[in-house]
Amino acid sequence: MLHKLITLVLIGSIATVASYAQLHRCNTDEMYEQLFKNTPAIKIDFDKNQRRITEASLESMGARNQALEGTIPVVVHVVLDDENQLKITDAIIKEQIDSLTLSFQGLNADSNRIPAAFKPSFAKTKLVFKLAATNPNLEPTNGIVRVLSSKTYNFNTFDDVKNSLLGGSDTWDPTKYYNIWVVSFTDNSLGFGIFPFDPRPAYLHGVVLNYQVFGINKPYELPEYNRGRTLVHETGHFLGLFHIWGSTNNNSCTDTDFPFLTTKDDTPNQLKATLGNPDPLNNSHIVTDLCTSSPPGIMYQNYMDYTDDIAMVMFTNGQMDVMENSLLNSSNRSPLLQSNRYLPPTSIIDPNKGYSITPNPFNQSFTIQLAQPTTPLQYIQLISTSGQVVKTISYGNGTTSPKLTVDLSTLSSGIYIVLLNFSDRKATENIVKQ
């Protein structure tokens, strides 16, 4: 019997090792390592931005005496084929985003796994993540974009999902929405996050997740990653956190997960990533390493480690300060706290005009909303600043439709005059194509 038990344990251990050999909890470090190697100038700007945000953070940390409050609008782009789209239902998406809020507020029920020695560091913020209720065209939305696609991604191509021309889903304005993409990976990738210090174009800012780790307690795929903690981990990166052992897994105790910041470093030094679940009995098992060789040991319970979902249950106060101050001091993140796109759209039609034109500026198209009832709109003209009519849209005897979308994707960027010819009047507005 003992021989059989040992055999089963060994088989289980081999299976676990095989599983981790095939999967990579987070590819953010490796992605940036490759990016900096290929483009050293980005590394220089990245470090400058990080240092600037940190210096601003140090000033504001002393002034704040309570957790930051705010709601961050979220859009989830699901870019999957038919079969996998069915696995990421609207209900699963909502539950995952609600769970993200619980983790950031420290209200997750499994926080009882935090050892007594680490409880004073346990962070509880007042941040809320909420699916968007207003889209970039100021129309109602459920905050979910679905793109039916058989396209798959890997370490080198994951950014393609942020562009519809490459088969993905275009980024919603990253100053107003936290963008999350759910995709299928063909390699061992589970997630990628973009740091707030990243100087590259804003449309890249967001996180990309393997659909297999998106959602709570789904009855399929990867049971070790079934509590939605991959999104919590990648959101940590999105808001400025490094892995708990530092910015690289270089087997060094000198690296830190708080670069340029020491006053709020409340995570024990750690040599490298922790895998699996070191505490299967939930008895506050202590793990030590060469960097932290005495109790209470390393903080493998932290969301920024590589443990199974069941084992990672906390951020620290210092980590929360870093994330909150990224939201306050990073030009790539601070606008999110001013965005109200988590609220449904309000009436935007000026009663004196009887219409509205949104958005302005626009990228590819704009929407005209007409007050109801209205006199018929007979035609629309787009006129350049030099007076040339560049586009005319006629509606025959006129239209009273409450909403009209005007596609101007073929026009050059610039300022245009929109002429609305109603049956009883004319109106003009200036509009800007970006």
Coordinates of C-alpha atoms in Angstrom, one line a residue:
M1 CA 0.0 0.0 0.0
L2 CA 2.8 2.4 0.9
H3 CA 4.6 1.5 -2.3
K4 CA 1.4 2.4 -4.3
L5 CA 1.0 5.7 -2.4
I6 CA 4.6 6.7 -3.2
T7 CA 4.1 5.7 -6.8
L8 CA 0.9 7.9 -7.0
V9 CA 2.7 10.8 -5.4
L10 CA 5.6 10.5 -7.9
I11 CA 3.2 10.3 -10.8
G12 CA 1.4 13.4 -9.5
S13 CA 4.6 15.2 -9.1
I14 CA 5.8 14.3 -12.6
A15 CA 2.4 15.5 -14.0
T16 CA 2.7 18.8 -12.2
V17 CA 6.2 19.4 -13.4
A18 CA 5.1 18.5 -17.0
S19 CA 2.2 21.0 -16.7
Y20 CA 4.5 23.8 -15.6
A21 CA 7.0 23.0 -18.3
Q22 CA 4.2 23.6 -20.8
L23 CA 2.8 26.8 -19.3
H24 CA 4.2 30.1 -18.4
R25 CA 2.3 32.0 -15.7
C26 CA 3.3 35.4 -17.2
N27 CA 5.4 36.5 -20.2
T28 CA 5.6 40.1 -19.3
D29 CA 9.3 40.0 -18.1
E30 CA 10.4 38.0 -21.1
M31 CA 8.5 40.3 -23.5
Y32 CA 10.2 43.4 -22.1
E33 CA 13.6 41.8 -22.0
Q34 CA 13.3 41.1 -25.7
L35 CA 11.9 44.5 -26.5
F36 CA 14.7 46.3 -24.6
K37 CA 17.3 44.1 -26.3
N38 CA 15.9 44.9 -29.8
T39 CA 15.2 48.6 -29.1
P40 CA 17.5 50.0 -26.4
A41 CA 15.9 53.5 -26.8
I42 CA 12.6 52.2 -25.4
K43 CA 14.4 51.0 -22.3
I44 CA 15.9 54.5 -21.7
D45 CA 12.5 56.1 -22.0
F46 CA 10.9 53.4 -19.9
D47 CA 13.3 54.0 -17.1
K48 CA 12.9 57.8 -17.3
N49 CA 9.1 57.4 -17.1
Q50 CA 9.4 55.0 -14.2
R51 CA 11.7 57.2 -12.2
R52 CA 9.5 60.3 -12.9
I53 CA 6.3 58.5 -11.7
T54 CA 8.1 57.1 -8.7
E55 CA 9.4 60.5 -7.6
A56 CA 5.9 62.0 -8.0
S57 CA 4.6 59.0 -6.0
L58 CA 7.0 59.6 -3.1
E59 CA 5.6 63.1 -2.8
S60 CA 2.0 62.1 -2.8
M61 CA 2.4 59.0 -0.5
G62 CA 3.0 61.2 2.5
A63 CA 0.0 63.4 1.7
R64 CA -2.5 60.6 1.3
N65 CA -3.9 58.9 4.5
Q66 CA -6.6 56.8 3.0
A67 CA -7.1 54.4 0.1
L68 CA -7.7 55.8 -3.3
E69 CA -11.3 55.7 -4.5
G70 CA -12.4 55.4 -8.1
T71 CA -14.1 53.3 -10.7
I72 CA -12.2 52.1 -13.8
P73 CA -14.3 51.3 -16.9
V74 CA -13.3 48.0 -18.5
V75 CA -13.8 46.6 -22.0
V76 CA -13.2 43.0 -22.7
H77 CA -12.4 42.0 -26.3
V78 CA -13.1 38.3 -26.9
V79 CA -11.2 37.3 -30.1
L80 CA -11.9 33.6 -30.4
D81 CA -13.5 31.0 -32.7
D82 CA -17.0 29.6 -32.4
E83 CA -16.2 26.8 -30.0
N84 CA -14.1 29.0 -27.6
Q85 CA -16.5 32.0 -27.7
L86 CA -19.1 29.7 -26.1
K87 CA -16.7 29.1 -23.2
I88 CA -16.4 32.9 -22.4
T89 CA -20.0 33.8 -21.7
D90 CA -21.1 37.3 -20.7
A91 CA -21.8 35.9 -17.2
I92 CA -18.3 34.6 -16.9
I93 CA -16.9 37.9 -18.0
K94 CA -18.9 39.8 -15.4
E95 CA -18.0 37.4 -12.7
Q96 CA -14.3 37.8 -13.6
I97 CA -14.4 41.6 -13.5
D98 CA -16.3 41.5 -10.2
S99 CA -13.7 39.2 -8.8
L100 CA -11.0 41.6 -9.9
T101 CA -12.6 44.3 -7.7
L102 CA -12.8 41.9 -4.7
S103 CA -9.1 41.1 -5.0
F104 CA -8.1 44.8 -5.2
Q105 CA -10.4 45.7 -2.2
G106 CA -9.1 42.8 -0.2
L107 CA -12.5 41.2 0.1
N108 CA -11.7 37.9 -1.5
A109 CA -12.9 35.1 0.8
D110 CA -9.7 33.1 0.5
S111 CA -7.7 35.9 2.2
N112 CA -7.9 33.6 5.2
R113 CA -4.8 31.9 3.7
I114 CA -2.7 34.9 4.7
P115 CA -0.3 34.1 7.5
A116 CA -0.6 36.2 10.7
A117 CA 2.9 37.7 10.1
F118 CA 1.7 39.1 6.7
K119 CA -1.7 40.3 7.7
P120 CA -0.5 43.8 8.8
S121 CA 0.7 44.3 5.2
F122 CA -2.6 43.1 3.6
A123 CA -3.9 45.9 1.3
K124 CA -7.5 46.9 1.0
T125 CA -8.2 49.7 -1.5
K126 CA -11.5 51.2 -2.7
L127 CA -10.9 50.8 -6.4
V128 CA -13.7 49.3 -8.5
F129 CA -13.5 47.7 -11.9
K130 CA -16.7 47.8 -13.9
L131 CA -17.7 46.8 -17.4
A132 CA -18.2 49.9 -19.6
A133 CA -21.8 51.0 -20.2
T134 CA -21.0 53.7 -22.8
N135 CA -18.9 52.9 -25.9
P136 CA -16.5 55.3 -27.7
N137 CA -19.4 56.5 -29.8
L138 CA -21.3 57.4 -26.7
E139 CA -23.8 54.6 -27.3
P140 CA -25.0 52.0 -24.8
T141 CA -22.7 48.9 -24.4
N142 CA -22.3 45.9 -22.1
G143 CA -18.5 46.4 -22.2
I144 CA -17.9 43.3 -24.2
V145 CA -16.6 43.2 -27.8
R146 CA -16.8 39.8 -29.6
V147 CA -14.7 39.1 -32.7
L148 CA -15.3 35.7 -34.3
S149 CA -11.9 34.6 -35.4
S150 CA -9.9 31.4 -35.8
K151 CA -6.7 33.5 -35.5
T152 CA -4.4 32.4 -32.7
Y153 CA -1.5 34.2 -31.0
N154 CA 1.9 33.6 -29.4
F155 CA 4.8 35.4 -27.6
N156 CA 5.8 37.3 -30.8
T157 CA 2.3 38.2 -32.1
F158 CA 0.1 38.9 -29.1
D159 CA 0.0 42.7 -29.9
D160 CA -1.7 42.0 -33.2
V161 CA -4.9 41.3 -31.4
K162 CA -5.1 45.1 -30.6
N163 CA -5.6 45.9 -34.3
S164 CA -8.7 45.0 -36.3
L165 CA -6.7 45.2 -39.6
L166 CA -4.6 42.3 -38.3
G167 CA -7.7 40.2 -37.4
G168 CA -8.0 41.5 -33.8
S169 CA -10.2 44.1 -32.1
D170 CA -9.2 47.7 -32.0
T171 CA -8.3 49.3 -28.7
W172 CA -11.0 51.5 -27.1
D173 CA -9.6 54.9 -26.1
P174 CA -7.0 53.8 -23.4
T175 CA -7.5 57.0 -21.5
K176 CA -11.1 56.1 -20.9
Y177 CA -11.1 52.3 -20.8
Y178 CA -9.0 49.5 -19.3
N179 CA -8.7 47.2 -22.3
I180 CA -8.5 43.4 -21.8
W181 CA -8.2 40.9 -24.7
V182 CA -9.1 37.2 -24.4
V183 CA -7.4 35.0 -27.0
S184 CA -6.1 31.6 -27.8
F185 CA -2.4 31.1 -27.6
T186 CA -0.5 28.4 -29.5
D187 CA 2.5 28.5 -27.2
N188 CA 2.9 28.3 -23.4
S189 CA 1.7 31.9 -22.8
L190 CA -1.0 32.7 -20.2
G191 CA -0.8 36.5 -20.0
F192 CA 0.9 39.7 -20.9
G193 CA 0.6 43.1 -19.3
I194 CA 1.8 46.6 -20.4
F195 CA 3.5 48.8 -17.7
P196 CA 2.4 52.4 -17.3
F197 CA 6.0 53.4 -17.9
D198 CA 5.9 52.0 -21.5
P199 CA 6.6 54.8 -24.0
R200 CA 5.1 53.0 -27.0
P201 CA 1.8 54.0 -28.6
A202 CA -1.1 54.2 -26.2
Y203 CA -3.2 51.7 -28.2
L204 CA -0.9 48.9 -27.0
H205 CA -1.7 49.6 -23.3
G206 CA -3.8 46.8 -21.8
V207 CA -3.5 43.1 -21.0
V208 CA -3.9 40.0 -23.2
L209 CA -5.0 36.7 -21.5
N210 CA -5.2 33.1 -22.6
Y211 CA -9.0 32.2 -22.6
Q212 CA -8.1 29.1 -20.6
V213 CA -7.3 31.2 -17.5
F214 CA -10.1 33.8 -17.8
G215 CA -13.0 33.2 -15.5
I216 CA -13.8 31.7 -12.1
N217 CA -14.1 28.0 -11.5
K218 CA -14.8 27.0 -15.1
P219 CA -15.3 23.2 -15.3
Y220 CA -12.7 22.8 -18.0
E221 CA -9.2 23.8 -19.2
L222 CA -6.7 24.6 -16.4
P223 CA -7.8 23.8 -12.8
E224 CA -4.7 25.3 -11.3
Y225 CA -5.6 28.7 -12.8
N226 CA -9.3 28.7 -12.2
R227 CA -9.9 31.6 -9.8
G228 CA -9.3 34.4 -12.2
R229 CA -6.0 35.4 -10.6
T230 CA -4.1 35.7 -13.9
L231 CA -6.1 38.9 -14.6
V232 CA -5.3 40.1 -11.1
H233 CA -1.6 39.5 -11.7
E234 CA -1.6 41.2 -15.2
T235 CA -3.5 44.1 -13.8
G236 CA -0.8 44.5 -11.3
H237 CA 1.7 44.9 -14.1
F238 CA -0.7 47.3 -15.9
L239 CA -0.6 49.5 -12.8
G240 CA 3.1 49.4 -12.3
L241 CA 4.0 46.3 -10.3
F242 CA 6.9 44.0 -11.0
H243 CA 7.1 40.3 -10.0
I244 CA 7.7 39.8 -6.3
W245 CA 11.2 38.6 -6.9
G246 CA 12.0 41.7 -9.0
S247 CA 12.1 42.7 -12.6
T248 CA 14.0 39.6 -13.7
N249 CA 14.2 36.0 -12.6
N250 CA 18.0 36.2 -12.3
N251 CA 18.6 34.3 -9.1
S252 CA 19.8 37.4 -7.3
C253 CA 18.8 38.9 -4.0
T254 CA 19.7 42.4 -5.1
D255 CA 16.9 42.7 -7.6
T256 CA 13.7 44.3 -6.1
D257 CA 10.0 44.4 -7.0
F258 CA 10.1 48.1 -6.0
P259 CA 12.6 49.7 -8.5
F260 CA 13.5 53.3 -7.5
L261 CA 11.3 52.9 -4.4
T262 CA 12.5 51.7 -0.9
T263 CA 10.3 53.5 1.6
K264 CA 7.3 51.3 0.9
D265 CA 9.0 48.0 0.1
D266 CA 7.0 45.6 2.4
T267 CA 7.6 42.4 0.5
P268 CA 10.3 40.0 1.7
N269 CA 13.3 39.6 -0.7
Q270 CA 12.8 36.6 -2.9
L271 CA 15.2 34.7 -5.1
K272 CA 12.9 33.5 -7.9
A273 CA 9.4 32.5 -8.8
T274 CA 7.3 30.1 -6.7
L275 CA 5.4 27.4 -8.6
G276 CA 2.4 25.2 -7.6
N277 CA 0.7 25.5 -4.2
P278 CA 3.2 25.4 -1.3
D279 CA 0.4 25.4 1.2
P280 CA -2.1 22.6 0.2
L281 CA -3.3 22.2 3.8
N282 CA -3.9 25.9 4.3
N283 CA -1.8 25.9 7.6
S284 CA 0.4 28.9 6.8
H285 CA 3.3 26.8 5.6
I286 CA 6.5 28.8 5.7
V287 CA 8.8 28.8 2.7
T288 CA 12.3 30.2 2.9
D289 CA 15.1 30.7 0.3
L290 CA 18.6 32.2 0.1
C291 CA 17.2 35.8 0.1
T292 CA 14.8 35.3 3.1
S293 CA 16.2 32.4 5.1
S294 CA 14.1 32.8 8.3
P295 CA 10.4 32.9 9.2
P296 CA 8.0 34.2 8.1
G297 CA 9.7 33.4 4.9
I298 CA 8.9 34.6 1.4
M299 CA 5.4 35.9 0.5
Y300 CA 4.4 33.3 -2.0
Q301 CA 0.8 34.3 -1.2
N302 CA 1.3 37.5 -3.2
Y303 CA -0.6 38.0 -6.5
M304 CA 2.7 38.9 -8.2
D305 CA 4.3 35.5 -7.7
Y306 CA 3.8 32.5 -10.0
T307 CA 1.9 30.2 -7.6
D308 CA -1.4 28.5 -8.5
D309 CA -4.5 30.6 -8.2
I310 CA -5.5 29.0 -4.9
A311 CA -2.3 30.1 -3.3
M312 CA -2.1 33.8 -4.4
V313 CA -4.5 35.9 -2.3
M314 CA -3.0 39.3 -1.5
F315 CA -1.4 42.6 -2.4
T316 CA 0.6 44.5 0.2
N317 CA 0.1 48.1 1.3
G318 CA 3.3 49.1 -0.5
Q319 CA 2.2 47.5 -3.7
M320 CA -1.1 49.2 -3.5
D321 CA 0.6 52.5 -3.0
V322 CA 2.6 51.9 -6.2
M323 CA -0.5 51.0 -8.2
E324 CA -2.6 53.9 -6.8
N325 CA 0.2 56.3 -7.5
S326 CA 0.5 55.0 -11.1
L327 CA -3.2 55.9 -11.4
L328 CA -2.5 59.4 -10.0
N329 CA 0.8 60.2 -11.7
S330 CA 1.1 58.3 -15.0
S331 CA -0.2 60.1 -18.1
N332 CA -1.1 56.6 -19.4
R333 CA -3.2 55.7 -16.4
S334 CA -4.5 58.8 -14.5
P335 CA -7.2 59.6 -17.1
L336 CA -8.9 56.3 -16.2
L337 CA -10.0 57.7 -12.9
Q338 CA -11.7 60.6 -14.6
S339 CA -13.5 58.5 -17.1
N340 CA -17.3 57.9 -16.5
R341 CA -17.8 55.4 -19.3
Y342 CA -18.9 52.8 -16.7
L343 CA -22.1 54.9 -16.6
P344 CA -24.8 54.6 -19.3
P345 CA -24.9 57.4 -21.8
T346 CA -27.0 60.4 -21.0
S347 CA -29.0 62.4 -23.6
I348 CA -26.5 64.4 -25.6
I349 CA -28.9 66.1 -28.0
D350 CA -29.0 69.8 -27.7
P351 CA -32.7 70.7 -27.6
N352 CA -32.0 74.0 -29.3
K353 CA -30.3 72.4 -32.2
G354 CA -32.4 69.2 -32.4
Y355 CA -29.3 67.0 -33.1
S356 CA -25.9 65.9 -31.9
I357 CA -22.7 64.8 -33.7
T358 CA -20.4 62.5 -31.8
P359 CA -17.6 61.7 -31.3
N360 CA -15.7 64.9 -32.1
P361 CA -12.8 64.4 -32.8
F362 CA -13.4 61.1 -34.6
N363 CA -11.3 58.4 -36.2
Q364 CA -13.2 56.6 -38.9
S365 CA -16.9 57.6 -38.5
F366 CA -19.2 59.8 -36.5
T367 CA -22.9 59.4 -35.4
I368 CA -25.6 62.0 -35.9
Q369 CA -28.5 61.6 -33.4
L370 CA -31.7 63.4 -34.2
A371 CA -34.3 64.6 -31.6
Q372 CA -37.7 62.9 -31.9
P373 CA -39.9 64.1 -33.5
T374 CA -37.8 65.9 -36.1
T375 CA -38.3 67.4 -39.6
P376 CA -36.8 65.3 -42.4
L377 CA -33.0 65.5 -43.0
Q378 CA -32.6 65.6 -46.8
Y379 CA -28.8 65.4 -47.1
I380 CA -25.5 65.8 -45.4
Q381 CA -22.4 67.4 -46.9
L382 CA -18.8 67.4 -45.7
I383 CA -17.0 70.5 -46.8
S384 CA -13.3 71.2 -46.5
T385 CA -11.9 74.4 -44.9
S386 CA -11.2 75.6 -48.4
G387 CA -14.9 75.3 -49.3
Q388 CA -14.7 72.1 -51.4
V389 CA -17.6 69.6 -51.0
V390 CA -15.8 66.3 -50.4
K391 CA -18.8 64.1 -49.6
T392 CA -22.6 64.3 -50.0
I393 CA -25.0 61.8 -48.5
S394 CA -28.6 62.2 -49.8
Y395 CA -31.7 60.7 -48.3
G396 CA -34.3 61.3 -51.1
N397 CA -37.4 62.7 -49.5
G398 CA -35.6 62.9 -46.2
T399 CA -35.0 60.8 -43.2
T400 CA -36.2 61.1 -39.6
S401 CA -34.1 58.2 -38.3
P402 CA -33.0 58.8 -34.7
K403 CA -29.4 57.7 -35.5
L404 CA -27.2 58.0 -38.6
T405 CA -23.6 56.7 -38.9
V406 CA -21.4 58.5 -41.4
D407 CA -18.3 56.6 -42.5
L408 CA -15.5 58.9 -43.5
S409 CA -12.6 56.4 -43.3
T410 CA -11.4 57.4 -46.8
L411 CA -11.0 61.1 -46.0
S412 CA -7.7 62.6 -44.9
S413 CA -7.2 63.8 -41.3
G414 CA -8.2 67.4 -40.8
I415 CA -11.0 69.9 -40.0
Y416 CA -14.3 69.7 -41.9
I417 CA -17.6 71.5 -41.9
V418 CA -20.7 69.3 -41.6
L419 CA -23.7 70.7 -43.3
L420 CA -27.1 69.3 -42.3
N421 CA -29.9 70.2 -44.7
F422 CA -33.3 69.7 -43.1
S423 CA -36.6 70.3 -44.9
D424 CA -37.1 73.5 -42.9
R425 CA -33.5 74.7 -42.1
K426 CA -29.8 74.2 -42.5
A427 CA -27.2 73.7 -39.7
T428 CA -23.4 73.5 -39.8
E429 CA -20.8 72.1 -37.3
N430 CA -17.1 71.9 -37.4
I431 CA -15.7 68.4 -36.9
V432 CA -12.2 67.0 -36.7
K433 CA -10.9 63.8 -38.2
Q434 CA -7.9 62.5 -36.3

